[in-house]
Short mmCIF file of C-alpha atoms in Angstrom, two decimals:
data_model
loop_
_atom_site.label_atom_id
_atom_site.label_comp_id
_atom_site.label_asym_id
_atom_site.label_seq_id
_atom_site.Cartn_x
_atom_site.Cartn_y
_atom_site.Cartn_z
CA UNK A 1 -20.91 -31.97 21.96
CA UNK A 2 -20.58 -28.50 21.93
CA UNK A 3 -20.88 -25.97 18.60
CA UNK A 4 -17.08 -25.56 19.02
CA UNK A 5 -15.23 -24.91 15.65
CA UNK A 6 -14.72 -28.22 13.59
CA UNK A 7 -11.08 -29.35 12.58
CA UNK A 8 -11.55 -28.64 9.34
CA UNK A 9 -12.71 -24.81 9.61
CA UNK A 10 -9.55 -24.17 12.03
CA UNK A 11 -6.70 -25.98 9.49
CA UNK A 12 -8.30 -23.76 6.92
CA UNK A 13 -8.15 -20.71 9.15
CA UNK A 14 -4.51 -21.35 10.37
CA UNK A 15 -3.19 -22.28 6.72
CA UNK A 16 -4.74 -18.83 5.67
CA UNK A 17 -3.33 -16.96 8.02
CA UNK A 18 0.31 -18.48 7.69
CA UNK A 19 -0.18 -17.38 4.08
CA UNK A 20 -0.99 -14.44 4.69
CA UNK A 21 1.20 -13.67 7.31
CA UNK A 22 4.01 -14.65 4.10
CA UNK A 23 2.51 -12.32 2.48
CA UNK A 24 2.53 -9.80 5.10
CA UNK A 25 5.80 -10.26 6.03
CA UNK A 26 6.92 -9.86 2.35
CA UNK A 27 4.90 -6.77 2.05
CA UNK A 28 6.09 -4.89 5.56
CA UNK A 29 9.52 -3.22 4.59
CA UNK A 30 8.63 -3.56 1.17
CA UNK A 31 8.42 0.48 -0.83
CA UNK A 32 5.19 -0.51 -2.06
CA UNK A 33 4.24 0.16 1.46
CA UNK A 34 6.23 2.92 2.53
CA UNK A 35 4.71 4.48 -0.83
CA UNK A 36 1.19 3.57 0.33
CA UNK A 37 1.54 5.11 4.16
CA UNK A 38 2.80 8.23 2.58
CA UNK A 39 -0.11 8.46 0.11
CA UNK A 40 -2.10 7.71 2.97
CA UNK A 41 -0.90 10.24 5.12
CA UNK A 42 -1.81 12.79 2.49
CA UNK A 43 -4.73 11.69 1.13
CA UNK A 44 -6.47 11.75 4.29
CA UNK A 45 -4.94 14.70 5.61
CA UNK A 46 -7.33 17.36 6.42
CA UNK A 47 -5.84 20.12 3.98
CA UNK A 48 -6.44 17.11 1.07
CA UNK A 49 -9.88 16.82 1.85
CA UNK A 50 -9.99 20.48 2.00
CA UNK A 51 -8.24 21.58 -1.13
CA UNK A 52 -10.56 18.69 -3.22
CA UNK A 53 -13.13 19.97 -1.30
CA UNK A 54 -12.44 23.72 -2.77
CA UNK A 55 -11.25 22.92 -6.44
CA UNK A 56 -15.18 20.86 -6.70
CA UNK A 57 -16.90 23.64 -5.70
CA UNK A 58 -14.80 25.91 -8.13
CA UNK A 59 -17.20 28.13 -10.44
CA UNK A 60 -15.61 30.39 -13.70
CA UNK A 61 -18.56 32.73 -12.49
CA UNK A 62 -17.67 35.07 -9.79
CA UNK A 63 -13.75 33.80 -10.00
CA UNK A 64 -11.13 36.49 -9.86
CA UNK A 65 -10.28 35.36 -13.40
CA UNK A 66 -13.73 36.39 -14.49
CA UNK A 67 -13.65 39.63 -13.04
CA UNK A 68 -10.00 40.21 -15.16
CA UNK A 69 -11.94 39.28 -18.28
CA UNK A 70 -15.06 41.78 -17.26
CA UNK A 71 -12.41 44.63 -16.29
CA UNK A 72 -10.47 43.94 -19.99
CA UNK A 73 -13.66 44.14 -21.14
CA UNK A 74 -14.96 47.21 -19.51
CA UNK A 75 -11.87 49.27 -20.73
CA UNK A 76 -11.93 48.19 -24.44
CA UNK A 77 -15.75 49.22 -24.78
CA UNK A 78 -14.59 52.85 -23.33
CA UNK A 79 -15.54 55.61 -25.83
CA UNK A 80 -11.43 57.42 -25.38
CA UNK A 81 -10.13 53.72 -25.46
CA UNK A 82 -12.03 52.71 -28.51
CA UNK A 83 -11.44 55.84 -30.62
CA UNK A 84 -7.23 55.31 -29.47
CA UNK A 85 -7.24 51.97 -30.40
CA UNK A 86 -9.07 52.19 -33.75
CA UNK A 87 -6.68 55.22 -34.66
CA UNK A 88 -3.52 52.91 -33.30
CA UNK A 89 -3.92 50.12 -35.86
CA UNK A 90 -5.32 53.31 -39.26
CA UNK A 91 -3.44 53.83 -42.44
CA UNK A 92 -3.63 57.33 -41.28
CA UNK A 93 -1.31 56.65 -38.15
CA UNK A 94 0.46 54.75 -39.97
CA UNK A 95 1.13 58.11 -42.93
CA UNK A 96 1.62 60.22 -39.38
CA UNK A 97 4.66 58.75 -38.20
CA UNK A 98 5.99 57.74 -41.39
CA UNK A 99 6.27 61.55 -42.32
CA UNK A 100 7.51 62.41 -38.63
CA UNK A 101 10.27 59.46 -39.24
CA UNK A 102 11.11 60.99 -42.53
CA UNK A 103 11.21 64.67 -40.52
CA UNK A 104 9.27 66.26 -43.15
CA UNK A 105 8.00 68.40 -40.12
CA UNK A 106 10.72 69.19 -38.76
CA UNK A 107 11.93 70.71 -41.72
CA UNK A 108 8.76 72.61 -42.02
CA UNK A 109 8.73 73.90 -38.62
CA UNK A 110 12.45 75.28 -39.34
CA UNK A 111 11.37 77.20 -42.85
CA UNK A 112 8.12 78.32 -40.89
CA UNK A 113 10.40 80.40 -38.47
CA UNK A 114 12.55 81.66 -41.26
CA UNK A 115 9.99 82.91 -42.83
CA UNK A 116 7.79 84.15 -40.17
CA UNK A 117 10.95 85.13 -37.70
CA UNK A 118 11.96 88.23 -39.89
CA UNK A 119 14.96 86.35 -41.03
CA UNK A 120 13.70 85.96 -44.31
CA UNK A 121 13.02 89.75 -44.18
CA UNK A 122 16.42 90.74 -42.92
CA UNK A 123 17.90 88.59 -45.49
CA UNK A 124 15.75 90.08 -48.08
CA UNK A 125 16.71 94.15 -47.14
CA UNK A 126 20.18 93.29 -46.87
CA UNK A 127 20.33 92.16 -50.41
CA UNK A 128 17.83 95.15 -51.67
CA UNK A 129 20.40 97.35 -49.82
CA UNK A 130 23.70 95.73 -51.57
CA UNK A 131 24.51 98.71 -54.18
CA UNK A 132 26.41 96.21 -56.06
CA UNK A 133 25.18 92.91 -56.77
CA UNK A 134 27.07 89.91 -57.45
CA UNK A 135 24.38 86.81 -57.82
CA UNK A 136 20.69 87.37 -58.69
CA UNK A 137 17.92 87.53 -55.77
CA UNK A 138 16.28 84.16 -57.72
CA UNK A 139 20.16 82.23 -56.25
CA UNK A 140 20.70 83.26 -52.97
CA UNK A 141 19.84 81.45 -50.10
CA UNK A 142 16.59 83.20 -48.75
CA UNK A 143 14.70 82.59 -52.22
CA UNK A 144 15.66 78.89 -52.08
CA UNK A 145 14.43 78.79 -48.46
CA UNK A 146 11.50 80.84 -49.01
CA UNK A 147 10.86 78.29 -52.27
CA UNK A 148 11.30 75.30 -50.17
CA UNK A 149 8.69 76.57 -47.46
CA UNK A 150 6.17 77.32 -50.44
CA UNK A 151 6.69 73.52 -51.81
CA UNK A 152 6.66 72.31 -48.19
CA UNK A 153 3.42 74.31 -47.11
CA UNK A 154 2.12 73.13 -50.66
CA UNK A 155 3.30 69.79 -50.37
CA UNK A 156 0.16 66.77 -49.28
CA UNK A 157 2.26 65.65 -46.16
CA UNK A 158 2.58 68.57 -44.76
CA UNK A 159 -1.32 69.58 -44.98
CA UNK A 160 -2.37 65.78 -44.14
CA UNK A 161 0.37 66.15 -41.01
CA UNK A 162 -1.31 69.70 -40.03
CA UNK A 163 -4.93 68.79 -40.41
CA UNK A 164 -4.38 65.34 -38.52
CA UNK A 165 -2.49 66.73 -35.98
CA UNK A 166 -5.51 68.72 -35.23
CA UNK A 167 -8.40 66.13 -35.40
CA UNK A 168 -10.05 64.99 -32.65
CA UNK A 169 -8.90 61.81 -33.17
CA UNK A 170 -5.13 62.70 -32.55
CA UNK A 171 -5.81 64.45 -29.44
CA UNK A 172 -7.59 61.70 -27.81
CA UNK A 173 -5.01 59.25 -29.37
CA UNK A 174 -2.48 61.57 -27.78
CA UNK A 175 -4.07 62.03 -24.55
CA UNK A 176 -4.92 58.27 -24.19
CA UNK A 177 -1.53 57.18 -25.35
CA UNK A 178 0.19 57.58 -21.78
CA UNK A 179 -2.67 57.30 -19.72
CA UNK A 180 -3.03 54.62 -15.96
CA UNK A 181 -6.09 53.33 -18.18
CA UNK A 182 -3.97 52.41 -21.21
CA UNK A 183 -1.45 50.88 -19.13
CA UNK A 184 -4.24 49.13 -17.40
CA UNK A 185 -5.29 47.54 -20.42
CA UNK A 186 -1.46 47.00 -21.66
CA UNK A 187 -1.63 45.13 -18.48
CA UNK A 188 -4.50 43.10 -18.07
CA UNK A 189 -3.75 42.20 -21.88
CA UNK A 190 -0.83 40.68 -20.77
CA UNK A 191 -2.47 38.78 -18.41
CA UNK A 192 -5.29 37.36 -20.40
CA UNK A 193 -3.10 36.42 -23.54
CA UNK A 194 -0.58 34.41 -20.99
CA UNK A 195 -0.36 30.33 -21.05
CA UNK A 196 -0.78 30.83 -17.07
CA UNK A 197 -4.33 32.87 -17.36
CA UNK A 198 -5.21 30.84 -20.23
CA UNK A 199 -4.46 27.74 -17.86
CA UNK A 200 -6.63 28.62 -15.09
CA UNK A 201 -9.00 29.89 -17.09
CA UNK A 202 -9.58 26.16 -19.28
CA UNK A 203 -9.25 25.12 -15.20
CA UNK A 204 -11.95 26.84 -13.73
CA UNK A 205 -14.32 26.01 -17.10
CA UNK A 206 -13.45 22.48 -16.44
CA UNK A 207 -16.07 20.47 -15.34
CA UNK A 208 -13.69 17.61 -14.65
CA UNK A 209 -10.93 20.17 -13.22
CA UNK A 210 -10.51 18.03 -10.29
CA UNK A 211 -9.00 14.83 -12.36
CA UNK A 212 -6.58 17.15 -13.82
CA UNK A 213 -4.53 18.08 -10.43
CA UNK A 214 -1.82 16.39 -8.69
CA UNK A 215 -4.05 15.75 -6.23
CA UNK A 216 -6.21 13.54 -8.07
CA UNK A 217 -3.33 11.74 -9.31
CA UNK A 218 -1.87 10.78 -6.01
CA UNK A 219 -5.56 9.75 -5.11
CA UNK A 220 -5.97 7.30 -8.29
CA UNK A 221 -2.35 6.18 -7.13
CA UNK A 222 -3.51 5.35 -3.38
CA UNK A 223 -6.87 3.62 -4.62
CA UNK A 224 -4.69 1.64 -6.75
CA UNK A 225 -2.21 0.64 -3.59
CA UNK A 226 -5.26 0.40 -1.23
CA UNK A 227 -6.80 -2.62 -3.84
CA UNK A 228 -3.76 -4.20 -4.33
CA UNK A 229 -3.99 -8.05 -2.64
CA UNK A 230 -0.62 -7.27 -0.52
CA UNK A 231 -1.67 -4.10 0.66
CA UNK A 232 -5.15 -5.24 1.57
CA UNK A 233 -3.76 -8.32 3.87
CA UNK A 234 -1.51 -5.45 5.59
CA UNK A 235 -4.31 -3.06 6.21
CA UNK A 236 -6.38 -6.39 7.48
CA UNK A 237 -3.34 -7.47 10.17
CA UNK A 238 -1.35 -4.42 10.87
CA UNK A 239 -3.09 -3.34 13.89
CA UNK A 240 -4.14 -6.60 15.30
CA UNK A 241 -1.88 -9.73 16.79
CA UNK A 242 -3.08 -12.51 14.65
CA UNK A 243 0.42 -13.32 13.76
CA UNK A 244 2.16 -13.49 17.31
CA UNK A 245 2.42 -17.64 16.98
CA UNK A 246 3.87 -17.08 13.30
CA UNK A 247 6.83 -14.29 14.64
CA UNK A 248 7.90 -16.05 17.46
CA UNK A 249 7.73 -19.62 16.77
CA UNK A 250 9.40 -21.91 13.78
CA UNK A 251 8.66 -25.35 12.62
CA UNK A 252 11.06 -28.03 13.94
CA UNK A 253 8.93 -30.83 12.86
CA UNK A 254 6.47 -31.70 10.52
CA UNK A 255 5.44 -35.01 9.19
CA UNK A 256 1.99 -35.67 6.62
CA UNK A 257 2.67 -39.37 6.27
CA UNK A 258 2.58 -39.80 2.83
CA UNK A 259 4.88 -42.55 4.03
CA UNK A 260 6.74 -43.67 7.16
CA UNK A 261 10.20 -42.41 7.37
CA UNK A 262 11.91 -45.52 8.99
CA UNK A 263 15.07 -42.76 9.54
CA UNK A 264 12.14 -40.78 11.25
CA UNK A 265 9.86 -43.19 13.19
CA UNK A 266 10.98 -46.08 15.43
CA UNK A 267 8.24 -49.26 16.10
CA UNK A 268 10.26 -50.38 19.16
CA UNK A 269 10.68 -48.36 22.77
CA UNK A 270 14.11 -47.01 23.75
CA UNK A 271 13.87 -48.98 26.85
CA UNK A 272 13.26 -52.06 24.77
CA UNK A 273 15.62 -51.62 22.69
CA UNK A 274 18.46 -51.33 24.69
CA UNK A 275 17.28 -54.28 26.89
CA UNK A 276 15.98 -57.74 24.99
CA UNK A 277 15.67 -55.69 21.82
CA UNK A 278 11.73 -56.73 21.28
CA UNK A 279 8.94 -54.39 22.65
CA UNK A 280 7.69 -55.42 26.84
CA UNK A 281 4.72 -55.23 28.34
CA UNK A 282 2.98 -54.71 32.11
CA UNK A 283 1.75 -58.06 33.10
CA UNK A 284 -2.07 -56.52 33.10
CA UNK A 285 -1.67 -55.73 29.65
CA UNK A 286 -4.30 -56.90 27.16
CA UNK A 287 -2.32 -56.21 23.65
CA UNK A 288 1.23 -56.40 22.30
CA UNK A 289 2.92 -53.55 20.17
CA UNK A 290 3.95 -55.30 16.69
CA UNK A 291 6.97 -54.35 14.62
CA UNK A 292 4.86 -52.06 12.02
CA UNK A 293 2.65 -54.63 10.84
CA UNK A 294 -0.25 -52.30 12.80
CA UNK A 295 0.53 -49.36 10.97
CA UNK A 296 0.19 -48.77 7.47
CA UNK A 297 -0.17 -44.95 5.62
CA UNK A 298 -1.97 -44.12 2.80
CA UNK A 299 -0.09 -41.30 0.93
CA UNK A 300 -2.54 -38.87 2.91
CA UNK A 301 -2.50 -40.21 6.49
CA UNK A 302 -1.12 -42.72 8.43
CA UNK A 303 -3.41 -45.57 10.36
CA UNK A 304 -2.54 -47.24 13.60
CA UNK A 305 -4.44 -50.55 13.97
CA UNK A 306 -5.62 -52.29 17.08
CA UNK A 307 -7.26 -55.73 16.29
CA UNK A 308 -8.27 -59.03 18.00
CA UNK A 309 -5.42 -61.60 17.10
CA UNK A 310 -2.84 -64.43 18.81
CA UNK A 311 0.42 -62.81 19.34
CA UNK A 312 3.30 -63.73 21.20
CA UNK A 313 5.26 -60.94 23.26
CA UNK A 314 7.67 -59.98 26.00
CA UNK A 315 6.50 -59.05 29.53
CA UNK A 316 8.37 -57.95 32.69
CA UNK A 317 8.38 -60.44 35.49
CA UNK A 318 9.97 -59.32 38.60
CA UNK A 319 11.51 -62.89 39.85
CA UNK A 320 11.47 -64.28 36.43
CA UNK A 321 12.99 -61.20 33.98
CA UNK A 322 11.54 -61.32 30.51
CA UNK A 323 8.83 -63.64 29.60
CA UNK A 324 7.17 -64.70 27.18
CA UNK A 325 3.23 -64.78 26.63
CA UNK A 326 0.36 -65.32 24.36
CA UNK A 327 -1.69 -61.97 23.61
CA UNK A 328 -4.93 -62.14 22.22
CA UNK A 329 -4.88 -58.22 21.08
CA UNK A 330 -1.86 -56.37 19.02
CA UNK A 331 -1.89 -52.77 18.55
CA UNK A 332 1.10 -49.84 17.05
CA UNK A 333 3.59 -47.56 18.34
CA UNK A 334 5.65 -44.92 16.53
CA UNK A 335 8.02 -42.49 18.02
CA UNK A 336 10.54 -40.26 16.86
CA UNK A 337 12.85 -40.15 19.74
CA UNK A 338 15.92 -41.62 18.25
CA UNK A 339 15.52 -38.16 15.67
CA UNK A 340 13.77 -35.66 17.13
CA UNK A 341 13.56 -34.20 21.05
CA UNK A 342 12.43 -30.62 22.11
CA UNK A 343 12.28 -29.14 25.46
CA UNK A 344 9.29 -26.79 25.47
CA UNK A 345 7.41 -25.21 22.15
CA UNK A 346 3.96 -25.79 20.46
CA UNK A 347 3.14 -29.45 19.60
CA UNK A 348 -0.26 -30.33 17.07
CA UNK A 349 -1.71 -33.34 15.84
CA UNK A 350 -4.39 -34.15 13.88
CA UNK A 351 -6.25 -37.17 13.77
CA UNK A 352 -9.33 -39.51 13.98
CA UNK A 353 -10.01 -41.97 16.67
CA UNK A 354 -13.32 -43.62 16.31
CA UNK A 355 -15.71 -44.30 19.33
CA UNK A 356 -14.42 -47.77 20.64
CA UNK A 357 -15.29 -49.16 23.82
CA UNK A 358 -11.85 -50.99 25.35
CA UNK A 359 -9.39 -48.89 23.29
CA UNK A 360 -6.83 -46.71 24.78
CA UNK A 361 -5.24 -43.87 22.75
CA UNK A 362 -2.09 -41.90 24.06
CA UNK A 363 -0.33 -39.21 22.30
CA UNK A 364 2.31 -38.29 24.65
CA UNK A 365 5.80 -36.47 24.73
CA UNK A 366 8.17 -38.33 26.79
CA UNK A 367 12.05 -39.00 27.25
CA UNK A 368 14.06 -42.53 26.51
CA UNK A 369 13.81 -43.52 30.02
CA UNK A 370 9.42 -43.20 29.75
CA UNK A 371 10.02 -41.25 33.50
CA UNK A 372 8.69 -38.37 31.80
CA UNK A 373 5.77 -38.13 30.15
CA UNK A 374 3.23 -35.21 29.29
CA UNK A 375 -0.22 -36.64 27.25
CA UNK A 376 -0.68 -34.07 24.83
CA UNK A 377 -4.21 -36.97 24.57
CA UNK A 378 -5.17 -39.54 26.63
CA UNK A 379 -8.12 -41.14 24.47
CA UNK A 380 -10.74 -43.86 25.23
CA UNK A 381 -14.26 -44.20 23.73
CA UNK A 382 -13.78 -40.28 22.25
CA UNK A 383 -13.16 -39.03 25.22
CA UNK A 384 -9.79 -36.89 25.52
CA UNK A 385 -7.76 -35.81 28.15
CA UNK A 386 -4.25 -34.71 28.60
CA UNK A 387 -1.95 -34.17 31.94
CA UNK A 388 1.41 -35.29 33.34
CA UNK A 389 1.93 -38.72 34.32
CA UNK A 390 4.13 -38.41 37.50
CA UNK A 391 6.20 -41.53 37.92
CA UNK A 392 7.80 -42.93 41.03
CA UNK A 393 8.85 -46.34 42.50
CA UNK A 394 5.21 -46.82 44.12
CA UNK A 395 3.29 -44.53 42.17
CA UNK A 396 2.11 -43.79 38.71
CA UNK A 397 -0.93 -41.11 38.53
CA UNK A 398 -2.34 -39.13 36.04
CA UNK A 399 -2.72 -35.66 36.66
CA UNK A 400 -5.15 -34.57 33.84
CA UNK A 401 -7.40 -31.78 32.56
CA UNK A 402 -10.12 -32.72 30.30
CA UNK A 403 -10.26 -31.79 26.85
CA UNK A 404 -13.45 -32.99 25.47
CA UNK A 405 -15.73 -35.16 23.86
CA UNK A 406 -14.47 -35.78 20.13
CA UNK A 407 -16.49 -36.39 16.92
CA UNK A 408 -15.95 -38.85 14.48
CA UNK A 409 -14.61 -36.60 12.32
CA UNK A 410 -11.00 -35.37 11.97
CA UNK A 411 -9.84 -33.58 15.52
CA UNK A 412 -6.67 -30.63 16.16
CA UNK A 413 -5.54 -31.16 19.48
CA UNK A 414 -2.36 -28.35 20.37
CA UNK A 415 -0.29 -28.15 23.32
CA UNK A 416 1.66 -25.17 24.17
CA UNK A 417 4.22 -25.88 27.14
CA UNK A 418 6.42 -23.30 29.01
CA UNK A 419 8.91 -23.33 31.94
CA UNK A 420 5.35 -22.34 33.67
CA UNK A 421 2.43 -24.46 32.30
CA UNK A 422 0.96 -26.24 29.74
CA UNK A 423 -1.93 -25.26 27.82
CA UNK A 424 -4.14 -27.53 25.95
CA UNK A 425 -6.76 -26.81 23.16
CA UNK A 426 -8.68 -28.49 20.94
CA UNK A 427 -9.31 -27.33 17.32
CA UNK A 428 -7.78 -23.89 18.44
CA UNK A 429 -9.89 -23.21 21.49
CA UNK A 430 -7.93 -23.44 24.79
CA UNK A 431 -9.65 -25.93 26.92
CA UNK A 432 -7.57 -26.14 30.24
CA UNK A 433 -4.31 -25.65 31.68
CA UNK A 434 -1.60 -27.06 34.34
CA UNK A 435 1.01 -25.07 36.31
CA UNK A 436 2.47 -27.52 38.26
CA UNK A 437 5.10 -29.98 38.22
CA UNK A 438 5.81 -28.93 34.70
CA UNK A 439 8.84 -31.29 33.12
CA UNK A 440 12.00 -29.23 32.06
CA UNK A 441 13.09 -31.76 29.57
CA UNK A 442 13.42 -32.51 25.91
CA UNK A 443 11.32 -34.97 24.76
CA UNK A 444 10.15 -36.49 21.69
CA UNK A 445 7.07 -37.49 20.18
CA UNK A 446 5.30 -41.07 21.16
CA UNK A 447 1.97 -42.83 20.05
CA UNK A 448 0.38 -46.07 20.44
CA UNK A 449 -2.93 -47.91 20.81
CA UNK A 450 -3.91 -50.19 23.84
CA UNK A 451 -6.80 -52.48 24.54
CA UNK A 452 -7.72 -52.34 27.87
CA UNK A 453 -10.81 -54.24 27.65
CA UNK A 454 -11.22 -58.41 26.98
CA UNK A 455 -15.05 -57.39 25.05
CA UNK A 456 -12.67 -54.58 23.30
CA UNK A 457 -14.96 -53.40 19.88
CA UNK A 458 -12.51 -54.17 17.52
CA UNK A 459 -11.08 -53.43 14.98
CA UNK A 460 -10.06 -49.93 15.89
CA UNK A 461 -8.19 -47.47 13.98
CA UNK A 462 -6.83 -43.80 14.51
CA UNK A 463 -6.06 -42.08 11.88
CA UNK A 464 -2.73 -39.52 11.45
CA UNK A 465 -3.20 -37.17 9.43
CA UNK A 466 -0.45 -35.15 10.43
CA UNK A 467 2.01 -33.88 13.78
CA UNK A 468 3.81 -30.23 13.47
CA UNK A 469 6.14 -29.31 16.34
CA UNK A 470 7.38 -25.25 16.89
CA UNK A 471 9.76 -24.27 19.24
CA UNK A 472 9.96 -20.47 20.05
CA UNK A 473 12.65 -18.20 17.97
#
């Protein structure tokens, strides 16, 4: 025995794989995937890795953000700026242009030059010169302007307006006022007060900045994809050809005995059939094929029995036809031909055939006439082999390869044939090949038991657990 892979371990390996390879093939077009290759694509991208790279390694310190903030900061703590913005936001700014708005100055500034111009004086002599007087010097219009100057130049706005207008205060406030500096700061005020500066700013402090981008979102949303169970049985199969068998081949027949389909499975030959209507042996054979009362199943398998018991069956005599004759051996035979017939695909079986000394097991695919026949196992005392048996009217070999010493355990023998060869393997491992002669036929599906030994170990039974036949799409 070699440390090949049991039966067991490869039925467990091949029914995961056709499930995932469901799977797969549910996932493939699906947009879960075309979602999760375009994540992909951009989360592994080089300019991802780069920009995640960049917004980590972010610092508020030394940012160009910071250095707005310092320069803001810079300009409000200069002396001119200072003294122009504490004057900006006084009551006594405030009094300033209220009085200008009211143009209590410009009123002064007019009675100023009236009185100072020489029109006052003018006026004045004209009316000293008037021989006749009409109206009093107290009610014409130089006295009331002259009055109106006095109350002006008397008056608190006009000396608060004068004296501020001179302070040092003003003039900086007036110098200042249109300045590149002021509209600096107008500027970079602007800046800092927007939702966009404020943004980047709360960004950049951000320890966690990273988990706020879009970036980071897409990321969370590929991890997600990349864990999901679909997803993870593409990314496992995608890029390997695992499911070759499963694309190009379908099931045409499958049977797990958990009872015998009489519609399915015949207990007499074709060839019988049609002749005496009983099943015929070669004269040199030891056992008769019963009716079905060798072969029982058991909801799980089904059992083929070869025992040690009187029988009476048919045998071909060439002078004498059909004959009669006492066996001392009876064994099964099942096929499916009358149902079922395939001309090349995949063919499986597995199944249990003690170590019996005497007992012949043949697994075979073969036509109605039995001219054709390929042993997917030829089986005696554990020892398997399969081949063509290559009929003719004085011949009848075996051309065989051999598969291998079986266990006692449960055994997975396949057969793959093509217009160019059959391949054997057992429990999934290829174990030889033939290229010649290879039938171009449909055939069906045959088993039976045979005692080919008098001192025959018996009782022998092999076990069926179950046949699946695939034909190529």
């Amino acid at each position: 025995m070699t440390n090949r892979i049991s039966a067991e371990k490869y039925e467990l390996e091949q029914q995961q794989l056709q499930a995932d390879f469901k799977v797969y093939s549910s996932v493939e077009n699906s947009e879960k995937l075309k979602e999760y290759l375009v994540l992909k694509e951009k989360v592994q991208s080089d300019a991802f890795k780069k920009r995640k790279e960049e917004i980590e390694h972010l610092k508020f310190k030394g940012s160009a953000t910071e250095k707005v903030l310092k320069e803001h900061s810079r300009i409000n703590k200069n002396r001119k700026i200072k003294r122009y913005l504490q004057l900006s936001g006084s009551t006594e700014l405030a009094r300033y242009n209220n009085i200008l708005d009211e143009g209590i100055p410009l009123k002064y500034e007019k009675a100023l030059n009236y009185f100072k111009g020489g029109a006052y004086k003018a006026d004045k002599s004209k009316f000293k010169s008037q021989k006749k007087k009409e109206i009093k010097w107290e009610e014409t219009d130089a006295f009331k302007k002259y009055q109106e100057f006095i109350e002006l130049k008397k008056s608190d706005d006009i000396r608060f307006y004068l004296k501020f207008k001179k302070s040092r205060a003003f003039r900086n406030y007036e110098n200042v006022k249109n300045s590149s500096l002021l509209n600096q700061l107008s500027d970079l005020e602007k800046e800092i007060t927007s939702d966009k500066f404020k943004e980047r700013k709360a960004f950049l402090e951000d320890k966690n900045r990273y988990e706020k981008t879009e970036d980071f979102k897409n990321l969370k949303q590929f991890e997600a994809l990349e864990n999901d169970q679909e997803i993870q049985v593409y990314n496992k199969y995608h890029s390997a050809s695992l499911f070759s068998f499963f694309r190009n081949y379908e099931l045409t027949f499958e049977d797990n005995f958990e009872k015998l389909n009489d519609e399915t499975w015949s207990t007499i030959t074709p060839i019988a059939k049609k002749g005496p209507g009983k099943n015929i042996a070669t004269p040199n054979q030891l056992s008769t094929f019963t009716y079905g009362e060798n072969i029982k199943t058991n909801s799980s398998n089904c059992v083929i029995n070869t025992k040690k018991e009187n029988s009476k069956g048919l045998i071909w005599h060439k002078q004498m036809g059909f004959v009669e004759k006492e066996f001392n051996f009876t064994s099964g035979l099942l096929h499916n031909l009358n149902t079922y017939k395939q001309e090349y695909g995949y063919f499986e079986i597995k199944f249990k055939s003690p170590k019996t000394k005497g007992v012949t097991v043949n697994m075979s695919l073969v036509n109605e006439s039995e001219l054709t026949c390929i042993r997917i196992a030829s089986i005696e005392n554990q020892v398997a082999k399969g081949g063509i048996i290559k009929l003719s009217e004085k011949h009848h070999r075996f051309e065989s390869i051999t598969i291998g010493q079986l266990s006692d355990k449960y055994e997975i023998i396949g057969l793959y044939w093509t217009p160019d060869q059959l391949q054997w393997s057992l429990n999934g491992e290829v174990v030889g090949k033939l290229t010649s002669d290879i039938p171009h036929t449909k055939l069906g599906v045959r088993i039976e038991t045979e005692v080919t030994e008098e001192n025959a170990h018996l009782p022998h039974q092999l076990e069926i657990d179950w046949i699946k036949c695939y034909q190529k799409k």
